[in-house]
CSV table of C-alpha atoms (C1' of nucleotides) in Angstrom, one decimal:
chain,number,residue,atom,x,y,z
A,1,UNK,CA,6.7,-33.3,21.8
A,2,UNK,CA,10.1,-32.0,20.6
A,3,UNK,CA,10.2,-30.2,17.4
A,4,UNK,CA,12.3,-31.9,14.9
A,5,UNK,CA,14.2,-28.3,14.8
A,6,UNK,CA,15.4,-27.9,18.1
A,7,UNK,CA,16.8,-31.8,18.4
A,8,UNK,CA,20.5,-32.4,18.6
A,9,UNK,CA,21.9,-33.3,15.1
A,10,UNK,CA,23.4,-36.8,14.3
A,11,UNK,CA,21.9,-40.2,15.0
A,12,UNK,CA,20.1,-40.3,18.4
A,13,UNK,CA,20.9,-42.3,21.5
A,14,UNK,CA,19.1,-46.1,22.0
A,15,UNK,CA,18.2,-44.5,25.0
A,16,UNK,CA,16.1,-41.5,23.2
A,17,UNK,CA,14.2,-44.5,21.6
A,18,UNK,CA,14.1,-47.1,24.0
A,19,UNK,CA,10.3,-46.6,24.6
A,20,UNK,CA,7.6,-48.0,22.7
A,21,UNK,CA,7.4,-45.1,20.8
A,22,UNK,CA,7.4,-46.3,16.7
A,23,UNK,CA,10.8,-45.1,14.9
A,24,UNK,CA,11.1,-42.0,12.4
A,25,UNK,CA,10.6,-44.1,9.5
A,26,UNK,CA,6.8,-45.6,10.8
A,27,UNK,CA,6.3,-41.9,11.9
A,28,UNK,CA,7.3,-40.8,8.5
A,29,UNK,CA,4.6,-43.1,6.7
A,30,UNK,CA,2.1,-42.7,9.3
A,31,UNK,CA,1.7,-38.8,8.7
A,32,UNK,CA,2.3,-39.3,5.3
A,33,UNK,CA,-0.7,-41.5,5.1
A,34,UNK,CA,-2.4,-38.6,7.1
A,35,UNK,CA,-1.6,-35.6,5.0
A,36,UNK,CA,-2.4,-37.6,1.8
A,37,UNK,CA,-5.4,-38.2,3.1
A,38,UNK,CA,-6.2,-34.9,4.2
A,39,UNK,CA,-5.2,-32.9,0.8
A,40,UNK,CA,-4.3,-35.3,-1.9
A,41,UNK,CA,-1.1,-35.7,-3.5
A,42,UNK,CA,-0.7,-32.4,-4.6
A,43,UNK,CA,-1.4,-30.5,-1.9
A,44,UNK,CA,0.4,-32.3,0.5
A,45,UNK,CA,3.9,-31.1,1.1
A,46,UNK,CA,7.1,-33.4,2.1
A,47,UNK,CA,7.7,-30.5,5.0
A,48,UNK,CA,4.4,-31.6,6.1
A,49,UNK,CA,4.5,-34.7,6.0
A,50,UNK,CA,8.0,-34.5,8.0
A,51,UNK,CA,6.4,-31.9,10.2
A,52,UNK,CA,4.1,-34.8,11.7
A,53,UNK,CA,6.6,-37.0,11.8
A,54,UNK,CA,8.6,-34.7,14.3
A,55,UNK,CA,11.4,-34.8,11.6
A,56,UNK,CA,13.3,-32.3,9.0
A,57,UNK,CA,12.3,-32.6,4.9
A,58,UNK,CA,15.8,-34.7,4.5
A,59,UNK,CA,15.0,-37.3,6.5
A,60,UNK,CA,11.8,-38.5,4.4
A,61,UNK,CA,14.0,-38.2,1.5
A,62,UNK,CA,16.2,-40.3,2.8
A,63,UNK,CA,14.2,-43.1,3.6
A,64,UNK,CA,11.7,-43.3,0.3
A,65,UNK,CA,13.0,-40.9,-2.1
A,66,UNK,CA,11.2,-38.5,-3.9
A,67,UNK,CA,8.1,-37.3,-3.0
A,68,UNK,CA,6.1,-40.0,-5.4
A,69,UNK,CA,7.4,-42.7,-3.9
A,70,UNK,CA,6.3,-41.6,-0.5
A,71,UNK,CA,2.9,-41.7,-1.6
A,72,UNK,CA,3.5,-45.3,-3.1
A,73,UNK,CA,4.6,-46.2,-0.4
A,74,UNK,CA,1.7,-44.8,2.3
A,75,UNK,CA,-0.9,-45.8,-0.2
A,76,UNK,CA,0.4,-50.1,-0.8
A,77,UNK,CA,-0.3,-51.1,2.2
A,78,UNK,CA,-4.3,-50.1,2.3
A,79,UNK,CA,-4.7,-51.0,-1.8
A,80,UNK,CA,-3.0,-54.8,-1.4
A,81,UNK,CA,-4.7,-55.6,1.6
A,82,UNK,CA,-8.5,-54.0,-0.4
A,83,UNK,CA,-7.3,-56.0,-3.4
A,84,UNK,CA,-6.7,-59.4,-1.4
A,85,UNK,CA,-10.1,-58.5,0.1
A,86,UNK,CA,-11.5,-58.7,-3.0
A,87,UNK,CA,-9.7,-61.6,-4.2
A,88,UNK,CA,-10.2,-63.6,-1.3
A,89,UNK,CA,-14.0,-63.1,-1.3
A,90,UNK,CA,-15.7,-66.2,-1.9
A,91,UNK,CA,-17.6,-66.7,-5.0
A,92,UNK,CA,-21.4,-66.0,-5.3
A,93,UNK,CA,-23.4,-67.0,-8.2
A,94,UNK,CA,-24.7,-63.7,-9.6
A,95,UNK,CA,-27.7,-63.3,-7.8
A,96,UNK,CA,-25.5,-62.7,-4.6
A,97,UNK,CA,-23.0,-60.1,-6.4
A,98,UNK,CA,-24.9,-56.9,-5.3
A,99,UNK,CA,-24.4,-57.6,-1.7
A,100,UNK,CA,-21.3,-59.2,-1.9
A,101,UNK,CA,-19.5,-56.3,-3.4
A,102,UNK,CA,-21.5,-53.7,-1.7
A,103,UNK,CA,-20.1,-55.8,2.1
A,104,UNK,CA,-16.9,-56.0,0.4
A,105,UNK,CA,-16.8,-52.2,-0.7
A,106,UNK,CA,-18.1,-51.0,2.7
A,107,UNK,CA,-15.7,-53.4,4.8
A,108,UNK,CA,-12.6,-51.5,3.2
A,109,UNK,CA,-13.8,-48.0,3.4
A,110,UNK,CA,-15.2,-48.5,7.0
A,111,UNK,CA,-12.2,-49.9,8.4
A,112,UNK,CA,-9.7,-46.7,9.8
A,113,UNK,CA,-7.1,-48.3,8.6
A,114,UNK,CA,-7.9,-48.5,4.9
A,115,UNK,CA,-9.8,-45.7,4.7
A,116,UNK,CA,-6.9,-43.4,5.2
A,117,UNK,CA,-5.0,-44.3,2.0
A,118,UNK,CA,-7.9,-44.8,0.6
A,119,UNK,CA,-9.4,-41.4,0.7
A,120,UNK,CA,-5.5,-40.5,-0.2
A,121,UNK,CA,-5.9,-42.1,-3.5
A,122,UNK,CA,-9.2,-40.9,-3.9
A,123,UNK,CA,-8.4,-37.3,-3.6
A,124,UNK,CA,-5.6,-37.3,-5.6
A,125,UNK,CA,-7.4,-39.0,-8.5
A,126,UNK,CA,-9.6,-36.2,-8.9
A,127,UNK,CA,-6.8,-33.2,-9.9
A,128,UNK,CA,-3.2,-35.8,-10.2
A,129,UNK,CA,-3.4,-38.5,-13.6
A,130,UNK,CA,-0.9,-40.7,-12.1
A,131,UNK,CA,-3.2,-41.4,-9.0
A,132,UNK,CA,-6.3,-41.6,-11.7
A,133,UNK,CA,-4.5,-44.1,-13.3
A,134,UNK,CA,-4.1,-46.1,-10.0
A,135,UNK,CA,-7.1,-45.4,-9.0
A,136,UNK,CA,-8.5,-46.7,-12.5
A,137,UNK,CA,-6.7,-49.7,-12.4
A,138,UNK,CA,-7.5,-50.7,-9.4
A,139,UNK,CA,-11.2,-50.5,-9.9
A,140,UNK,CA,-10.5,-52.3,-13.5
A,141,UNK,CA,-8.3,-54.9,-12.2
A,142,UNK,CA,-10.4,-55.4,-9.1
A,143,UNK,CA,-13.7,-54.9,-9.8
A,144,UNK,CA,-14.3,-55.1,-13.5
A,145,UNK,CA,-12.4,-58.3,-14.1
A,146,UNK,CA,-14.2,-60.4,-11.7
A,147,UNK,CA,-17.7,-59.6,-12.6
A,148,UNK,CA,-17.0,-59.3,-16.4
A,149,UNK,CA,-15.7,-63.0,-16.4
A,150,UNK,CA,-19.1,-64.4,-13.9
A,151,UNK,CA,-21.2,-62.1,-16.5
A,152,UNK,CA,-22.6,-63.5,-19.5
A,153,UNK,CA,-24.0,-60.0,-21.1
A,154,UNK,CA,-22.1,-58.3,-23.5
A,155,UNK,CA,-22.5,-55.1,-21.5
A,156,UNK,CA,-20.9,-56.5,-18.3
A,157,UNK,CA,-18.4,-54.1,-18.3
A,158,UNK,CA,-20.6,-50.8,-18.1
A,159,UNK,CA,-23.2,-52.4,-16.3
A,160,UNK,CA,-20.2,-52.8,-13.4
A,161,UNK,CA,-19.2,-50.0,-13.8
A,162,UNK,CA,-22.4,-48.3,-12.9
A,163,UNK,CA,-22.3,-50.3,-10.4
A,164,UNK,CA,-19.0,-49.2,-8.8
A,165,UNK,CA,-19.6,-45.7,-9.4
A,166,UNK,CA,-23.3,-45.7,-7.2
A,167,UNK,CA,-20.7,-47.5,-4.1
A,168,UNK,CA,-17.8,-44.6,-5.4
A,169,UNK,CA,-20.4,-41.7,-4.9
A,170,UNK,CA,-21.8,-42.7,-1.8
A,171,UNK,CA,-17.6,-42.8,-0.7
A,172,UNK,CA,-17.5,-38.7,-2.1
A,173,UNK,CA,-21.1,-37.7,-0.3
A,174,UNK,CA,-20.1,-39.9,2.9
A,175,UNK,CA,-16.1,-39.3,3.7
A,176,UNK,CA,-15.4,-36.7,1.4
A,177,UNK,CA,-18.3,-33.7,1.1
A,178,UNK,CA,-19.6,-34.8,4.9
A,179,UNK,CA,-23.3,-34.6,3.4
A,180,UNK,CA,-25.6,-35.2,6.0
A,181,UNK,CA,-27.5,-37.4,6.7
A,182,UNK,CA,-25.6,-40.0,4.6
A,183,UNK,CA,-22.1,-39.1,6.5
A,184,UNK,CA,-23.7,-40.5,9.9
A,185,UNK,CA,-26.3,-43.2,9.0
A,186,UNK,CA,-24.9,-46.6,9.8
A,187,UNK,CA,-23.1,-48.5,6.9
A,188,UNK,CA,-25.2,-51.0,7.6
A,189,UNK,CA,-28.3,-49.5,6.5
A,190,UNK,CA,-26.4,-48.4,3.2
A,191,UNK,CA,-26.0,-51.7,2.6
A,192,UNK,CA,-29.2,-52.7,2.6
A,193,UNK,CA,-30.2,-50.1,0.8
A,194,UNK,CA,-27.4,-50.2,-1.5
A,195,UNK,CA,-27.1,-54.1,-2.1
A,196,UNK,CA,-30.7,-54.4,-4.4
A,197,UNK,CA,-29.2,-50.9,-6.6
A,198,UNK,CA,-26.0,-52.8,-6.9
A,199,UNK,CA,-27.4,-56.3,-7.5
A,200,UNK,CA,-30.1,-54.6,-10.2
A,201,UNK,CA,-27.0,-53.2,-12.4
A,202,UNK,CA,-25.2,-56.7,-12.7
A,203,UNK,CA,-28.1,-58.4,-13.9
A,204,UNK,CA,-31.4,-56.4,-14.0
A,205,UNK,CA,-33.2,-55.0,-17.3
A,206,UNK,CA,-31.4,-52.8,-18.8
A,207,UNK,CA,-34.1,-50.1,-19.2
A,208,UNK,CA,-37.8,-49.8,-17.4
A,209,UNK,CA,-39.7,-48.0,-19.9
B,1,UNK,CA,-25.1,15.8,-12.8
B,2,UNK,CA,-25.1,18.4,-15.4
B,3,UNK,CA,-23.4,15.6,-17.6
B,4,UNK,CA,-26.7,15.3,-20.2
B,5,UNK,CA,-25.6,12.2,-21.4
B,6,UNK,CA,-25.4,10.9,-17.8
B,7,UNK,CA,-22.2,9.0,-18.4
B,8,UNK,CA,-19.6,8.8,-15.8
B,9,UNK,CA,-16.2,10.7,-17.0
B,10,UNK,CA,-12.9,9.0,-18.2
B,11,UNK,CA,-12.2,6.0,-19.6
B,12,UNK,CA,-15.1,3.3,-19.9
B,13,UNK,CA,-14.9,0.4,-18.2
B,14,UNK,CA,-14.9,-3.0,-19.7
B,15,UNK,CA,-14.2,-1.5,-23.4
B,16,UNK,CA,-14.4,-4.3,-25.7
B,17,UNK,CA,-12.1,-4.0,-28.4
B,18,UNK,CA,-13.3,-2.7,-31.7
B,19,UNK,CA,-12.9,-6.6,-33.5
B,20,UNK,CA,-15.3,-8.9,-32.3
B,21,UNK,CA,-12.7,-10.7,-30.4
B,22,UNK,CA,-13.5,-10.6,-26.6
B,23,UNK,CA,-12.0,-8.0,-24.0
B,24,UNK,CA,-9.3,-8.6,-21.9
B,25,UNK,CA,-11.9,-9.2,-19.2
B,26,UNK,CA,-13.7,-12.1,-21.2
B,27,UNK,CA,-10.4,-13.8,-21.5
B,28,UNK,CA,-9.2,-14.1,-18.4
B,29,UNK,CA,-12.8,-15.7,-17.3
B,30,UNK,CA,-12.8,-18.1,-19.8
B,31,UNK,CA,-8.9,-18.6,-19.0
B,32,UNK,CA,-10.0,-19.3,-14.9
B,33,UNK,CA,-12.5,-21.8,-16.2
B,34,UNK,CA,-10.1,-24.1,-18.1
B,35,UNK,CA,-7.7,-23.8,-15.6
B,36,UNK,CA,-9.7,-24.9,-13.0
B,37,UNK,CA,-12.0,-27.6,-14.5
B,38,UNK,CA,-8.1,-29.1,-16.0
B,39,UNK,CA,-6.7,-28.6,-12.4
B,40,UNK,CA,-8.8,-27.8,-9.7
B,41,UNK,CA,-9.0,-24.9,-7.2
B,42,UNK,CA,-5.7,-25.0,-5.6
B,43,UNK,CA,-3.9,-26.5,-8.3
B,44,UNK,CA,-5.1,-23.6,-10.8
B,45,UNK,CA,-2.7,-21.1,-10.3
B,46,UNK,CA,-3.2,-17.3,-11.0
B,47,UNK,CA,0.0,-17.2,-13.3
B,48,UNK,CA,-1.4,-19.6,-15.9
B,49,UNK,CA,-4.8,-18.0,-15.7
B,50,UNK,CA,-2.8,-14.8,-17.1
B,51,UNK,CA,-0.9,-16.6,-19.3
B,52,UNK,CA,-3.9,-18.4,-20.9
B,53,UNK,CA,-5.3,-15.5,-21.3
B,54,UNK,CA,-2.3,-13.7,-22.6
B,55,UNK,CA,-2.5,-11.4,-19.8
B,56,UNK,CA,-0.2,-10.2,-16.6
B,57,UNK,CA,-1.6,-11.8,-13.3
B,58,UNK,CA,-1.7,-8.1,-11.8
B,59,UNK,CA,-4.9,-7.5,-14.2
B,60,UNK,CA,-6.4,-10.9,-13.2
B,61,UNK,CA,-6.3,-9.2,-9.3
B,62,UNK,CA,-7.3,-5.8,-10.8
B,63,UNK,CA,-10.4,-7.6,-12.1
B,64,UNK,CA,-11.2,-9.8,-9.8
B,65,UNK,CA,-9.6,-9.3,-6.7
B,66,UNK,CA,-8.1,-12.4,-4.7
B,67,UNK,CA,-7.6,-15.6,-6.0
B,68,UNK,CA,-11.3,-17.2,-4.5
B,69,UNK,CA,-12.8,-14.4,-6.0
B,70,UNK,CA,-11.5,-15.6,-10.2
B,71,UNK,CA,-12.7,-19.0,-8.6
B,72,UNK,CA,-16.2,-17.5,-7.7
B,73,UNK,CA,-16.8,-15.9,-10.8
B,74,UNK,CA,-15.5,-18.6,-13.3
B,75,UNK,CA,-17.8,-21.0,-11.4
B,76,UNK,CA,-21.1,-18.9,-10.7
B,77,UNK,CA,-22.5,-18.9,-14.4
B,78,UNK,CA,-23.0,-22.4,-14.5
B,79,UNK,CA,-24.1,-23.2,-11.1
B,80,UNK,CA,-26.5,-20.4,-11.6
B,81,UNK,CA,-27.4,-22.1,-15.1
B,82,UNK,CA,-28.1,-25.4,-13.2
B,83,UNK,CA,-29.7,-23.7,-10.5
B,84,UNK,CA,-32.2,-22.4,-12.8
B,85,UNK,CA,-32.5,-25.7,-15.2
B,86,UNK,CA,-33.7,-27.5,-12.1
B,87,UNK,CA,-35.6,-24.5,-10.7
B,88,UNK,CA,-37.9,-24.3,-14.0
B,89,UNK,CA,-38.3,-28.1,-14.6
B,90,UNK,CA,-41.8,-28.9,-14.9
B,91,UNK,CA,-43.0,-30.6,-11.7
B,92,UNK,CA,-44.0,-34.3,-12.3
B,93,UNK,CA,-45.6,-36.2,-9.8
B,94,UNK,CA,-43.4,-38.6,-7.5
B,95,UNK,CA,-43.4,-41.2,-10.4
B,96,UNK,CA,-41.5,-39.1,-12.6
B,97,UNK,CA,-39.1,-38.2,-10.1
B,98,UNK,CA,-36.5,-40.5,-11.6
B,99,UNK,CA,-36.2,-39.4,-16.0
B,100,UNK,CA,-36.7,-35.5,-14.4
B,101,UNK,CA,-33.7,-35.3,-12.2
B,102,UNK,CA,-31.5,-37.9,-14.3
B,103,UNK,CA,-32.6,-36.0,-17.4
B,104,UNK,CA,-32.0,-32.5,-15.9
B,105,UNK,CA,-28.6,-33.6,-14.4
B,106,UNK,CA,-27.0,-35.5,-17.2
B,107,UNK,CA,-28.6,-31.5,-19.5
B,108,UNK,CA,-26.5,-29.6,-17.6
B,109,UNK,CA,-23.2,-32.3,-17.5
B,110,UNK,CA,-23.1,-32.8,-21.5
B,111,UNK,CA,-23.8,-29.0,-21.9
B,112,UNK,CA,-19.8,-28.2,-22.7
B,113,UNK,CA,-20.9,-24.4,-21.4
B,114,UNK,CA,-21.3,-25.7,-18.4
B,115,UNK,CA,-19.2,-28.8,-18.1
B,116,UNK,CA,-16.4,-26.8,-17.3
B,117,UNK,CA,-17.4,-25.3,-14.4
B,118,UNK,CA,-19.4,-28.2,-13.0
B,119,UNK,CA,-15.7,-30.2,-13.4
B,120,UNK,CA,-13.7,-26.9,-11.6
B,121,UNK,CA,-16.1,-27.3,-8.8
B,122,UNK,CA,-15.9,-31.1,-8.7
B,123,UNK,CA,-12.4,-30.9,-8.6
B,124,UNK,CA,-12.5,-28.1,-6.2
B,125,UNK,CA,-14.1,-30.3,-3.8
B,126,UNK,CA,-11.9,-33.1,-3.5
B,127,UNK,CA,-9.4,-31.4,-1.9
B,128,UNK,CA,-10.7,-27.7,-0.8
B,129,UNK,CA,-12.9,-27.2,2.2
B,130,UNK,CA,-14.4,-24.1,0.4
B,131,UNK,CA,-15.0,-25.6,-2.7
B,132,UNK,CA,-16.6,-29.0,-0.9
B,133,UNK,CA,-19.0,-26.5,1.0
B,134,UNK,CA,-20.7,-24.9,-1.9
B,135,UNK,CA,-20.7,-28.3,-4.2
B,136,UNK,CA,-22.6,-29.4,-0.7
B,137,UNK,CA,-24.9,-26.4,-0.7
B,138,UNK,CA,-25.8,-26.7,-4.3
B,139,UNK,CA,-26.7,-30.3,-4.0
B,140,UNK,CA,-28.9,-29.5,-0.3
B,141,UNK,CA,-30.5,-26.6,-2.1
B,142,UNK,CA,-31.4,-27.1,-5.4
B,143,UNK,CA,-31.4,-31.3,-5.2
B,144,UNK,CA,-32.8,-31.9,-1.9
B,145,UNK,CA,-35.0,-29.6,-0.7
B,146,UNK,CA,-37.1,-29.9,-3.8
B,147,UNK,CA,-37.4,-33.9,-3.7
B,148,UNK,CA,-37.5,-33.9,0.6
B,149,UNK,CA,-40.8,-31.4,0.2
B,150,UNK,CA,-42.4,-34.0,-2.3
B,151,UNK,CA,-41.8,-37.0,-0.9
B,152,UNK,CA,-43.7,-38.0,2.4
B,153,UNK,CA,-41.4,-40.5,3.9
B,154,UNK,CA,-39.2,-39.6,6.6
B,155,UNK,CA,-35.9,-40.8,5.1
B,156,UNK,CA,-36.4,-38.4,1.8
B,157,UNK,CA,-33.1,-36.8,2.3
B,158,UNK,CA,-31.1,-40.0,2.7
B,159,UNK,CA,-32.8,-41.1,-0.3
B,160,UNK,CA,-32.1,-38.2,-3.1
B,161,UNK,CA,-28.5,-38.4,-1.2
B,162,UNK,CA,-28.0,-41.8,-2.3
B,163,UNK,CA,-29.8,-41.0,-5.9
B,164,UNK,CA,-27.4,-38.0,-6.6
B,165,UNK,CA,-24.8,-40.4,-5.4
B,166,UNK,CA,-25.4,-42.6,-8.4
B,167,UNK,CA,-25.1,-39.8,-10.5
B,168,UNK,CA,-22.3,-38.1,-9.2
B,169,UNK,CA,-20.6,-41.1,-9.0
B,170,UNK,CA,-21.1,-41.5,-12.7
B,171,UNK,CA,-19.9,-37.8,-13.5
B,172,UNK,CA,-16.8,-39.0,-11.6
B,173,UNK,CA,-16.3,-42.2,-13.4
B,174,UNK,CA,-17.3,-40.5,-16.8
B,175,UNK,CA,-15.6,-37.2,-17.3
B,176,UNK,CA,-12.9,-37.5,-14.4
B,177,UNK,CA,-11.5,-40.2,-14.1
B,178,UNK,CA,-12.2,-41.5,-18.4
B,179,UNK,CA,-13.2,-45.3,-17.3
B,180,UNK,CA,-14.1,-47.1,-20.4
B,181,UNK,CA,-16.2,-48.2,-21.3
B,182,UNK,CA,-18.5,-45.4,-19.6
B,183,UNK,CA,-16.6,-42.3,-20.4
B,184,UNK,CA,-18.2,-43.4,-24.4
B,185,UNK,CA,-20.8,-44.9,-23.6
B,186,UNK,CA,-23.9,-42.2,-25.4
B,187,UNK,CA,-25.8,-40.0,-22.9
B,188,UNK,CA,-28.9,-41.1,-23.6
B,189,UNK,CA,-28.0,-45.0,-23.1
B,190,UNK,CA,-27.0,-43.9,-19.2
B,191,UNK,CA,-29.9,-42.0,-19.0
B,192,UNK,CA,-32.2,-44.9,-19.9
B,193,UNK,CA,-30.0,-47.0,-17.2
B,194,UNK,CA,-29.9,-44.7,-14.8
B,195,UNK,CA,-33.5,-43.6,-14.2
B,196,UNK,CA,-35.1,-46.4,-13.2
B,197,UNK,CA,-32.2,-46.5,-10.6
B,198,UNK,CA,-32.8,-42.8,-10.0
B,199,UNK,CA,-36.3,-43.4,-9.3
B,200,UNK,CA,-36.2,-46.5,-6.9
B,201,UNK,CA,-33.9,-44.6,-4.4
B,202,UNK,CA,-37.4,-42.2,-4.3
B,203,UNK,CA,-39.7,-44.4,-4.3
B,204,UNK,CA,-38.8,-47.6,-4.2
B,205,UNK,CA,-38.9,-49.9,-1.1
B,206,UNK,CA,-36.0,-49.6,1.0
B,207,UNK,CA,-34.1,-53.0,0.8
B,208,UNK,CA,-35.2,-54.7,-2.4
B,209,UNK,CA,-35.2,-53.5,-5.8
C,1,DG,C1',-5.7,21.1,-22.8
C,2,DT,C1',-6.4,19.7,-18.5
C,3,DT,C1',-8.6,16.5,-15.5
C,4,DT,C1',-10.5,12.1,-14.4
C,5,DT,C1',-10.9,7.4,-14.8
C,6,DT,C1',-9.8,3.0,-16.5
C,7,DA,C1',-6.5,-0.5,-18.6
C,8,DT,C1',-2.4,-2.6,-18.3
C,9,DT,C1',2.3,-3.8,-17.1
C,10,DA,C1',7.0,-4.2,-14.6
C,11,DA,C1',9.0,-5.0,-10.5
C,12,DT,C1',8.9,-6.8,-6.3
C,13,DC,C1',7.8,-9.2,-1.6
C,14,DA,C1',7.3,-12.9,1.3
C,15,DT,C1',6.4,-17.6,1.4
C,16,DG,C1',6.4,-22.4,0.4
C,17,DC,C1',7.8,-26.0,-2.5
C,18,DG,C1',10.9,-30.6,-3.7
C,19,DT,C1',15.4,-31.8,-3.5
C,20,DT,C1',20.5,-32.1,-2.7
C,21,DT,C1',24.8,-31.8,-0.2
C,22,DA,C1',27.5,-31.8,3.7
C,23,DA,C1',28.1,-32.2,8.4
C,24,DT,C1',27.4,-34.5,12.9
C,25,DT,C1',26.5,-38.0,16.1
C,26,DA,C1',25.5,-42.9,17.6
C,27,DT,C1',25.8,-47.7,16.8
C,28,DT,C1',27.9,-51.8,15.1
C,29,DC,C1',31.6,-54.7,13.2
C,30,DT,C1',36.3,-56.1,13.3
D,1,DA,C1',40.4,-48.9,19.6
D,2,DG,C1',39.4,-48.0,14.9
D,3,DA,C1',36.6,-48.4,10.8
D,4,DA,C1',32.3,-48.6,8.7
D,5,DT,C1',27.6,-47.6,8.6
D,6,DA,C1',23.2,-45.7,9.8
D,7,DA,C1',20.3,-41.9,11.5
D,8,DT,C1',19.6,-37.4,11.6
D,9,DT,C1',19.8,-32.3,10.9
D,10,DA,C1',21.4,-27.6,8.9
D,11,DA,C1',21.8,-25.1,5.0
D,12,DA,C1',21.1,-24.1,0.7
D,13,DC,C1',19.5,-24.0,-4.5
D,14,DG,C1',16.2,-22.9,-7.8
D,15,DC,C1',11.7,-22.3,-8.8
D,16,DA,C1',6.6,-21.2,-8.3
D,17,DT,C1',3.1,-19.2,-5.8
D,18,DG,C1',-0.6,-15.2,-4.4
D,19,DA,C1',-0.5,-10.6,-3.8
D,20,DT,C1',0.9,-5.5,-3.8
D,21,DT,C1',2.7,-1.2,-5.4
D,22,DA,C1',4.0,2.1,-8.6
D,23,DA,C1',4.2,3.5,-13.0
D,24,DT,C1',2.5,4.3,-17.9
D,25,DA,C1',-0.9,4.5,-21.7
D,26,DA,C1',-5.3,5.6,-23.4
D,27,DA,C1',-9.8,7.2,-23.6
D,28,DA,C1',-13.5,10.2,-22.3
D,29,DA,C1',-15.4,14.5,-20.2
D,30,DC,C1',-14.8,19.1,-19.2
DNA sequence: GTTTTTATTAATCATGCGTTTAATTATTCT
DNA sequence: AGAATAATTAAACGCATGATTAATAAAAAC
């Protein structure tokens, strides 16, 4: 690989890039995506970020600005195509919410694609407000709304809530802490285990004893 | 050794000063803690410890050595506080699995003492390896090993994974990232929700609720 | 009153950060 | 061929970081 450093200067030659090698600019957001993911928005550094890409600091700032709107950018992709997941999920009456969501939660966060900027989001949520606002909205928008308006109690909103965050921890013990054995059993046993917990806070009793 | 008094010569360590208000020493700990429940590990900077504690960051080294170190201490009270609250809970039999822990856990999270820590080292772990690792050994050793020796089945650590899941998911969604309508929502309402929740992932059968 | 020990600060070092500006080279348009 | 434009880097700016060193002040013990 040739260091970004030690490349001629100016714009390179077709023949430099005539391979099927992706351009600077898919580079950029491809090791942006990593290093988000890796250290949340904080932590990661534009020279990182460019130091994956095989390219100087300038160069990301020249293609997306500052150093928010790379992360915007890295993260769209994975949140559009979760929230069109979730959109174009077809209905359930509410006895089939709990797997539903729990197949539609694990189908995002499974796929290597999406998981990326997902765990990018989620890891900057936890120390940066702007991605807890994201993050917040997204599981408002996404989540919330859907089951709030299929949900006739009054507490719809907490009960989905509770809901989410039972799929959300799992996502911390699983991808983020590595606690074992949760990190290697197969989603698809979570989800069977998960769908009843899930399905119980949409619409169970409130309290057992 | 001829000293009588058996006091060590020069100045004392630790002097408090002669007003009630706390020491120098006292400050900067209680400094570290608010800096890194509001920030996080690497976010939490040694200059605004000093600062918040009205304090030059040399002293914060002089007390406390490295950076890790402040982190270490700030944080150990409370997990040692925890530790203990679930060390000296009365044991109930398997059916009582699910109030105890939920009860113990959501004690030591509304407990502003120890709130702060608890949130430094939740933060920590997000994004810091060594942060992730003892958030991981406190919930192995003081969550699982005392569920995985009472419960028979073979699946008992998967099972008080996905229980402190739930609840971690909850601290998230509660105190981190301020969803409404949870982040209000009293204690003891989540607690009665939660339990029964708590207690299937024990107990109950492993794909219906 | 000298010695010993602690408390505290000022100054500094090396490093990394996000960002900007100017320069250089290659491609494309006329 | 010449002009315009796009891709890319080098160099720098100002600031924040974790840590160290050397110095000064104060208190206690002798």
């Amino acid at each position: 690989m040739s260091t970004a450093s030690g490349r001629r200067r100016g714009r390179p030659s077709r023949a430099e890039s005539e391979n099927g090698s992706p351009g600077a600019r898919e580079r950029i957001l491809e090791s942006a995506r990593a290093e988000f993911a890796r250290r949340g928005y904080d932590l990661a550094s534009v020279r990182a970020i460019a130091r994956g890409a095989d390219v100087t600091p300038a160069l990301v700032h020249h293609y997306f600005g500052t150093k928010e709107q790379v992360f915007a950018a890295a993260v769209r992709a994975a949140v559009e195509v979760a929230a069109r997941a979730f959109a174009a999920a077809e209905p359930t009456g509410p006895d089939g919410f709990g797997e539903s969501f729990t197949r539609l939660f694990f189908g995002v966060w499974e796929n290597p694609t999406t998981r990326g900027p997902l765990l990018a989001l989620f890891r900057s949520a936890a120390n940066n407000d702007t991605a807890a606002a994201i993050f917040r909205g997204a599981i408002t928008d996404h989540l919330l709304s859907r089951v709030a308006g299929a949900l006739s109690e009054p507490d719809a909103e907490l009960r989905a809530e509770l809901a989410a965050m039972q799929l959300v921890g799992v996502v911390l013990g699983r991808y983020v802490l590595g606690l074992e054995p949760l990190a290697s059993t197969d989603a698809e046993v979570l989800i069977r285990r998960l769908a009843p917990v899930v399905q119980h806070h949409f619409t169970g009793p409130a309290t057992a004893f």
